[in-house]
Amino acid sequence: MDAIARLLKPRSVAIIGASADATKTAGRPVAYLRKHGFSGDIYPVNPRAETIGGLPCYADIASLPATPDVGIVLLGAERAHLAVRDLAARGTAAAIVLASGYTETGEEGARRQQQLIEAAGGM
């Protein structure tokens, strides 16, 4: 399966920075994937939770039982590139980063954006 197919029809999704609170941005992906009938594997990643939405939660990307097709990154711009780097190293096809604080904020944001691009590598 090529990268575009894995993005558009993933068999598995990791949610980095997932929250058990479905009213928060970080809690919505798990809730929405389940509500809308996603039949693949969902891997919430949060070192401070044991379960999220009834699913086992993983402390970090390295702990995932399999390589996800897609990673949804719900971390601040200062840490998002680290998650993208770890996803790329595992062979994840694509990452969706929900963060602000990149080029729109000036020089520091532009530096963060470049870090993110470099971290994605061959995604």
Tab-separated table of C-alpha atoms in Angstrom:
chain	number	residue	atom	x	y	z
A	1	MET	CA	0.000	0.000	0.000
A	2	ASP	CA	1.524	3.365	-0.972
A	3	ALA	CA	1.737	6.386	1.345
A	4	ILE	CA	-1.306	8.179	-0.100
A	5	ALA	CA	-3.474	5.071	0.237
A	6	ARG	CA	-2.239	4.599	3.806
A	7	LEU	CA	-3.175	8.225	4.588
A	8	LEU	CA	-6.614	8.127	2.969
A	9	LYS	CA	-7.582	4.583	4.025
A	10	PRO	CA	-5.473	3.821	7.078
A	11	ARG	CA	-5.584	0.429	8.730
A	12	SER	CA	-4.273	1.966	11.949
A	13	VAL	CA	-3.991	5.410	13.515
A	14	ALA	CA	-1.803	6.548	16.418
A	15	ILE	CA	-2.978	9.588	18.343
A	16	ILE	CA	0.015	11.230	19.975
A	17	GLY	CA	-0.944	13.334	22.994
A	18	ALA	CA	-4.414	11.759	23.216
A	19	SER	CA	-6.712	12.836	26.032
A	20	ALA	CA	-9.486	10.945	27.802
A	21	ASP	CA	-11.578	14.142	27.736
A	22	ALA	CA	-13.560	14.018	24.481
A	23	THR	CA	-14.459	17.710	24.867
A	24	LYS	CA	-10.807	18.677	24.340
A	25	THR	CA	-9.095	18.818	20.956
A	26	ALA	CA	-6.763	16.006	22.051
A	27	GLY	CA	-9.738	13.848	23.033
A	28	ARG	CA	-11.739	14.200	19.845
A	29	PRO	CA	-9.803	11.950	17.426
A	30	VAL	CA	-10.396	8.771	19.452
A	31	ALA	CA	-14.056	9.667	19.953
A	32	TYR	CA	-14.629	10.622	16.304
A	33	LEU	CA	-12.832	7.614	14.848
A	34	ARG	CA	-14.998	5.317	16.953
A	35	LYS	CA	-18.221	7.285	16.421
A	36	HIS	CA	-17.816	7.243	12.653
A	37	GLY	CA	-17.052	3.539	12.395
A	38	PHE	CA	-13.306	3.402	11.842
A	39	SER	CA	-12.604	-0.328	11.871
A	40	GLY	CA	-8.819	-0.200	12.076
A	41	ASP	CA	-6.569	-0.146	15.105
A	42	ILE	CA	-6.459	3.014	17.219
A	43	TYR	CA	-3.378	3.590	19.354
A	44	PRO	CA	-3.715	6.441	21.884
A	45	VAL	CA	-0.302	7.635	23.087
A	46	ASN	CA	-0.055	9.440	26.422
A	47	PRO	CA	2.455	8.527	29.143
A	48	ARG	CA	0.048	9.628	31.884
A	49	ALA	CA	-2.900	7.386	30.947
A	50	GLU	CA	-3.496	3.635	31.065
A	51	THR	CA	-6.609	3.692	28.888
A	52	ILE	CA	-8.415	6.257	26.750
A	53	GLY	CA	-11.909	5.580	25.510
A	54	GLY	CA	-11.608	1.963	26.606
A	55	LEU	CA	-8.474	1.465	24.512
A	56	PRO	CA	-5.049	0.648	25.947
A	57	CYS	CA	-2.862	3.731	26.018
A	58	TYR	CA	0.828	3.603	25.153
A	59	ALA	CA	3.546	5.597	26.883
A	60	ASP	CA	5.354	6.513	23.674
A	61	ILE	CA	5.592	5.737	19.970
A	62	ALA	CA	8.257	3.090	20.560
A	63	SER	CA	5.761	1.149	22.722
A	64	LEU	CA	3.150	0.776	19.972
A	65	PRO	CA	2.414	-2.864	19.079
A	66	ALA	CA	2.598	-2.134	15.335
A	67	THR	CA	3.537	0.677	12.953
A	68	PRO	CA	0.544	2.956	12.418
A	69	ASP	CA	-0.353	4.055	8.895
A	70	VAL	CA	-1.115	7.570	10.164
A	71	GLY	CA	-0.113	9.546	13.229
A	72	ILE	CA	-2.238	12.408	14.532
A	73	VAL	CA	0.074	14.633	16.559
A	74	LEU	CA	-1.620	16.715	19.257
A	75	LEU	CA	1.438	18.254	20.882
A	76	GLY	CA	2.691	21.825	20.950
A	77	ALA	CA	4.941	23.060	18.162
A	78	GLU	CA	7.991	22.832	20.424
A	79	ARG	CA	7.570	19.017	20.725
A	80	ALA	CA	5.611	17.971	17.641
A	81	HIS	CA	8.738	17.435	15.528
A	82	LEU	CA	9.980	14.816	17.998
A	83	ALA	CA	6.798	12.780	17.570
A	84	VAL	CA	6.960	13.145	13.782
A	85	ARG	CA	10.584	11.991	13.856
A	86	ASP	CA	9.648	8.905	15.873
A	87	LEU	CA	6.697	8.121	13.601
A	88	ALA	CA	8.865	8.466	10.494
A	89	ALA	CA	11.502	6.191	12.034
A	90	ARG	CA	8.823	3.511	12.546
A	91	GLY	CA	7.711	3.758	8.922
A	92	THR	CA	4.450	5.637	9.440
A	93	ALA	CA	3.196	6.926	6.082
A	94	ALA	CA	1.881	10.325	7.189
A	95	ALA	CA	1.508	12.595	10.182
A	96	ILE	CA	-1.219	15.146	10.753
A	97	VAL	CA	0.046	17.840	13.119
A	98	LEU	CA	-2.559	19.960	14.902
A	99	ALA	CA	-0.456	22.770	16.296
A	100	SER	CA	0.207	26.437	15.792
A	101	GLY	CA	3.446	28.274	16.360
A	102	TYR	CA	5.162	27.781	13.046
A	103	THR	CA	6.104	30.264	10.311
A	104	GLU	CA	3.034	32.388	11.048
A	105	THR	CA	4.684	33.437	14.326
A	106	GLY	CA	8.018	34.675	12.982
A	107	GLU	CA	11.622	33.481	12.994
A	108	GLU	CA	11.323	31.028	15.875
A	109	GLY	CA	8.228	29.506	14.314
A	110	ALA	CA	10.005	29.227	10.965
A	111	ARG	CA	12.812	27.333	12.711
A	112	ARG	CA	10.263	24.966	14.275
A	113	GLN	CA	8.608	24.449	10.901
A	114	GLN	CA	11.942	23.515	9.343
A	115	GLN	CA	12.544	21.047	12.191
A	116	LEU	CA	9.151	19.508	11.486
A	117	ILE	CA	9.870	19.161	7.762
A	118	GLU	CA	13.249	17.566	8.461
A	119	ALA	CA	11.731	15.227	11.061
A	120	ALA	CA	9.182	13.959	8.535
A	121	GLY	CA	12.017	12.708	6.353
A	122	GLY	CA	10.632	10.447	3.662
A	123	MET	CA	7.019	10.440	4.838
